[in-house]
Amino acid sequence: MTAEGRAARSMTAPLSGKVAIVTGGASGLGRATALALAEAGAEVVVADLDAEGGREVADIVGGHFRACDVSDLDANRALVDFAVEHCGGVDIAFLNAGVSTGCGVGDDFDLARYRRAMGANLDGVVFGTHAVLPALRARGGGSIVATASLAGLASVPLDPLYGANKHAVVGLARSLGPALVPDAIRFNAVCPGYAESRIIDPLRGMLSEQGMPVIPAEVVADTVLRIVTGDGAGECWFIQPGREPEPFRFRTVPGPGKPAYS
Ligand SMILES: NC(=O)c1ccc[n+]([C@@H]2O[C@H](COP(=O)([O-])OP(=O)(O)OC[C@H]3O[C@@H](n4cnc5c(N)ncnc54)[C@H](O)[C@@H]3O)[C@@H](O)[C@H]2O)c1
């Protein structure tokens, strides 16, 4: 998009004047969300390990690309510094980069795969949040959306370690959400079911055998946009085919009973 096009679009757009970082923005859900945020007027910084794909998306949205391994704390700090230097600040962080695990915890355990998955899916959210908080505070507040998954709300026998790190992201969102409200920073998570991206390539046969529809990436992007432009905090929005996305209503833990011990 040309600078003139961007200027014309941003006069009416809801995220006009806002700067958004999108990790894992080279592909799939991150790519679709980078496009949606830019369409809504945001200046987008695409961050990814994949420089070719990331640059392509940055070109499409008239934004920026920064190579970043989200599992590296210093790389997250450098990403935020880049956004502040080139865009003047940060208002929105979509912490989305992630991978499937490729191993279990039994004979198929593989330490390198485990570290890679925890590094991208959990450290990437924790480090990204840590790195971006000062920039959001400097703007008087902002919005962080982390990509969890339905695997963060339900059991995942096919990839238990993925279930573990996505449950951790859900727990982080529920806990950090209220904790950051006094800073006017809204932390939420998005929890899609099977959605269109290359991460589901190994599962396509099974999904089609089961007649399981795949969610278009744009539906996830629209949900992220709703969260960013909304006013919730600590919410975990689930996305299922054929249902309106909404915050998951967690069951309240029963309060204490009358213990037999004192
Ligand atoms: N597609 C689905 O069905 C689905 C469902 C629920 C949640 N998710 C989650 O959505 C997020 C996006 O995945 P996707 O489905 O778009 O898959 P994808 O493979 O198309 O995109 C993931 C992107 O993350 C990047 N990435 C991976 N590790 C990285 C790292 N350490 N540092 C920086 N970038 C890294 C990849 O290069 C890729 O561009 C992931 O967190 C994934 O777990 C996907």
XYZ file of C-alpha atoms and ligand atoms in Angstrom:
306
model
C 0.000 0.000 0.000
C 1.265 3.490 -0.858
C 1.831 6.178 1.767
C -1.067 8.161 0.234
C -3.346 5.143 0.401
C -2.407 4.562 4.007
C -3.020 8.194 4.905
C -6.441 8.219 3.186
C -7.477 4.969 4.856
C -6.281 5.962 8.288
C -8.434 9.087 8.478
C -11.554 7.014 9.150
C -10.125 3.786 10.513
C -10.664 2.730 14.156
C -6.957 2.077 14.805
C -5.738 5.206 13.098
C -2.533 6.445 14.753
C -1.968 3.134 16.565
C 1.134 0.980 16.226
C 0.771 -2.807 16.367
C 3.403 -5.521 16.727
C 2.409 -8.927 15.316
C 4.665 -11.887 16.151
C 4.425 -14.867 13.845
C 3.134 -12.357 11.323
C 4.725 -14.029 8.293
C 2.104 -16.742 7.988
C -1.339 -18.058 8.855
C -3.220 -16.359 11.677
C -0.536 -13.720 12.240
C -0.512 -12.787 8.571
C -4.318 -12.473 8.434
C -4.311 -10.389 11.616
C -1.517 -8.119 10.369
C -3.680 -7.433 7.302
C -6.784 -6.800 9.442
C -4.957 -4.462 11.838
C -3.513 -2.511 8.915
C -6.938 -2.356 7.271
C -8.214 -0.901 10.565
C -5.601 1.848 10.295
C -2.738 0.554 12.465
C 0.900 0.825 11.496
C 2.068 -2.779 11.709
C 5.453 -4.229 12.668
C 5.613 -7.832 11.487
C 8.007 -10.008 13.513
C 8.956 -13.555 12.612
C 11.793 -16.029 12.148
C 10.729 -16.268 8.507
C 12.260 -13.179 6.913
C 10.958 -13.805 3.399
C 7.337 -14.297 4.458
C 7.552 -11.510 7.024
C 8.893 -8.979 4.526
C 6.175 -9.924 2.067
C 3.445 -9.255 4.644
C 5.122 -6.016 5.748
C 5.156 -4.871 2.104
C 1.467 -5.713 1.648
C 0.427 -3.748 4.739
C 2.839 -0.879 4.146
C 4.461 -1.654 7.493
C 7.781 -2.926 8.804
C 9.489 -6.266 9.239
C 11.796 -7.208 12.081
C 13.434 -10.630 12.296
C 12.781 -11.961 15.796
C 12.969 -15.259 17.620
C 10.295 -14.771 20.277
C 11.893 -17.406 22.511
C 14.837 -15.026 23.034
C 14.240 -12.270 25.602
C 16.747 -9.854 24.077
C 15.190 -10.334 20.639
C 11.818 -9.280 22.100
C 13.402 -6.188 23.626
C 15.077 -5.357 20.313
C 11.732 -5.767 18.538
C 10.029 -3.257 20.823
C 12.984 -0.857 20.533
C 12.688 -1.136 16.739
C 8.965 -0.297 16.855
C 9.526 2.669 19.174
C 12.366 3.974 17.022
C 10.620 3.533 13.654
C 6.967 4.126 14.604
C 7.202 6.316 17.701
C 5.737 3.807 20.166
C 3.591 0.705 20.551
C -0.142 0.483 21.339
C -0.998 -3.117 20.439
C 0.937 -6.385 20.678
C -0.435 -9.545 19.111
C 1.829 -12.221 20.632
C 0.987 -15.024 18.281
C 4.108 -16.880 17.102
C 3.840 -20.579 17.853
C 4.581 -24.123 16.795
C 3.207 -27.605 17.347
C 5.439 -29.780 19.514
C 6.327 -32.892 17.537
C 6.968 -35.050 20.587
C 5.276 -36.407 23.697
C 6.568 -37.052 27.204
C 7.224 -40.801 26.982
C 9.635 -42.672 24.720
C 8.955 -40.033 22.091
C 10.236 -37.204 24.326
C 12.733 -34.928 22.578
C 14.328 -32.197 24.663
C 15.079 -29.901 21.715
C 11.484 -30.092 20.430
C 10.135 -29.529 23.941
C 12.310 -26.426 24.445
C 11.394 -25.105 20.995
C 7.656 -25.449 21.665
C 7.776 -24.004 25.183
C 10.088 -21.253 23.916
C 7.783 -20.116 21.125
C 4.382 -20.786 22.688
C 4.939 -19.743 26.309
C 8.247 -17.853 26.617
C 7.284 -15.925 23.480
C 4.193 -14.571 25.253
C 5.912 -13.946 28.592
C 9.012 -12.330 27.052
C 6.931 -10.356 24.561
C 4.748 -9.023 27.365
C 7.731 -8.159 29.554
C 9.410 -6.340 26.670
C 6.373 -4.362 25.527
C 4.964 -3.208 28.885
C 7.205 -0.112 29.223
C 6.296 1.008 25.687
C 2.563 0.547 26.356
C 2.828 2.422 29.652
C 4.636 5.246 27.844
C 1.540 5.605 25.608
C -0.794 5.657 28.613
C -1.993 2.072 28.028
C -2.668 -0.389 25.262
C -3.748 -3.880 24.343
C -1.969 -7.247 24.337
C -3.592 -10.269 22.736
C -1.866 -13.636 23.099
C -2.690 -16.553 20.844
C -3.577 -19.524 23.019
C -5.827 -22.175 21.456
C -8.823 -24.379 22.180
C -5.933 -26.582 23.327
C -5.638 -24.122 26.221
C -9.240 -24.798 27.270
C -9.639 -28.520 26.578
C -7.519 -31.653 26.775
C -5.225 -32.440 23.829
C -4.218 -36.124 23.875
C -2.619 -35.720 20.423
C -0.093 -33.123 21.679
C -0.092 -32.888 25.485
C 2.850 -30.483 25.642
C 1.031 -28.114 23.292
C -1.948 -28.436 25.647
C 0.343 -27.588 28.555
C 1.857 -24.426 27.086
C -1.476 -23.200 25.712
C -3.142 -23.774 29.124
C -0.276 -21.717 30.572
C -1.086 -18.863 28.178
C -4.740 -19.043 29.234
C -3.700 -18.948 32.904
C -1.453 -15.991 32.192
C -4.271 -14.107 30.464
C -6.715 -14.733 33.317
C -4.165 -13.621 35.912
C -2.467 -10.754 34.083
C -5.738 -9.355 32.770
C -6.918 -7.911 36.091
C -3.343 -7.165 37.210
C -2.721 -4.785 34.286
C -6.066 -2.962 34.357
C -4.694 -0.197 36.669
C -2.113 0.566 33.941
C -4.880 0.787 31.300
C -3.311 -2.223 29.589
C -5.768 -4.898 28.499
C -4.348 -8.413 28.294
C -6.544 -11.038 26.623
C -6.131 -14.321 24.775
C -7.667 -15.776 21.652
C -8.351 -19.524 21.593
C -9.062 -20.785 18.074
C -10.004 -24.302 17.101
C -8.493 -25.748 13.907
C -7.898 -22.720 11.715
C -6.509 -22.270 8.227
C -2.713 -22.179 8.380
C 0.203 -24.450 7.632
C 0.319 -25.630 11.261
C -2.653 -27.908 10.522
C -1.125 -29.427 7.348
C -0.290 -32.737 9.101
C -3.891 -32.936 10.397
C -5.810 -32.165 7.215
C -6.505 -35.838 6.414
C -7.898 -36.493 9.898
C -9.978 -33.293 9.856
C -11.550 -34.099 6.522
C -12.251 -37.713 7.587
C -14.025 -36.377 10.681
C -15.873 -33.751 8.633
C -14.382 -31.062 10.875
C -14.630 -27.620 9.209
C -11.500 -25.459 9.286
C -11.926 -21.894 10.535
C -10.805 -19.247 8.016
C -7.796 -17.289 9.300
C -9.809 -14.100 8.714
C -12.318 -15.148 11.394
C -9.465 -15.302 13.913
C -8.165 -11.937 12.678
C -11.618 -10.349 13.058
C -11.854 -11.714 16.601
C -8.465 -10.240 17.508
C -9.674 -6.917 16.102
C -12.847 -7.128 18.232
C -10.736 -7.785 21.313
C -8.344 -4.924 20.535
C -11.173 -2.443 19.925
C -13.248 -3.732 22.866
C -12.868 -3.122 26.590
C -12.402 -6.588 28.126
C -9.406 -7.750 30.160
C -8.367 -11.226 31.208
C -10.723 -12.781 28.664
C -10.038 -15.927 26.636
C -12.096 -15.830 23.450
C -12.838 -19.253 22.005
C -13.450 -19.691 18.291
C -15.334 -22.705 16.975
C -16.628 -23.239 13.431
C -20.238 -22.126 13.105
C -20.354 -20.275 16.437
C -19.985 -16.613 17.244
C -16.579 -16.127 18.987
C -16.995 -15.077 22.606
C -15.104 -15.030 25.907
C -15.071 -18.483 27.493
C -17.048 -18.590 30.733
C -14.864 -20.454 33.212
C -16.536 -22.337 36.016
C -15.842 -20.709 39.365
C -13.753 -22.882 41.681
C -15.933 -23.967 44.622
C -15.143 -21.971 47.781
C -13.832 -23.605 50.958
C -16.132 -25.954 52.867
C -16.043 -26.574 56.630
C -12.788 -28.516 57.121
C -12.460 -31.278 59.681
C -8.962 -29.929 60.471
C -8.184 -26.547 62.026
N -4.002 -22.869 12.965
C -4.604 -23.421 14.004
O -5.402 -24.362 13.870
C -4.351 -22.874 15.372
C -5.316 -23.093 16.365
C -5.093 -22.581 17.622
C -3.962 -21.859 17.904
N -3.028 -21.678 16.914
C -1.867 -20.878 17.253
O -1.824 -19.790 16.352
C -0.526 -19.244 16.329
C -0.122 -18.976 14.894
O 0.060 -20.217 14.215
P -0.514 -20.482 12.752
O -1.619 -21.450 12.896
O -0.767 -19.213 12.050
O 0.711 -21.296 12.126
P 1.805 -20.837 11.073
O 2.826 -21.911 11.110
O 1.164 -20.518 9.770
O 2.384 -19.485 11.667
C 3.229 -19.464 12.789
C 4.293 -18.394 12.554
O 5.083 -18.304 13.732
C 6.445 -18.204 13.334
N 7.290 -18.672 14.440
C 7.390 -19.916 14.956
N 8.271 -19.941 15.959
C 8.767 -18.674 16.085
C 9.696 -18.062 16.936
N 10.363 -18.763 17.880
N 9.934 -16.736 16.803
C 9.284 -16.018 15.847
N 8.403 -16.550 14.994
C 8.134 -17.866 15.113
C 6.547 -19.083 12.109
O 7.694 -18.766 11.335
C 5.236 -18.769 11.399
O 5.365 -17.675 10.527
C 0.354 -20.247 17.068
O 0.583 -19.773 18.384
C -0.499 -21.494 17.105
O -0.159 -22.338 18.179
C -3.208 -22.164 15.663
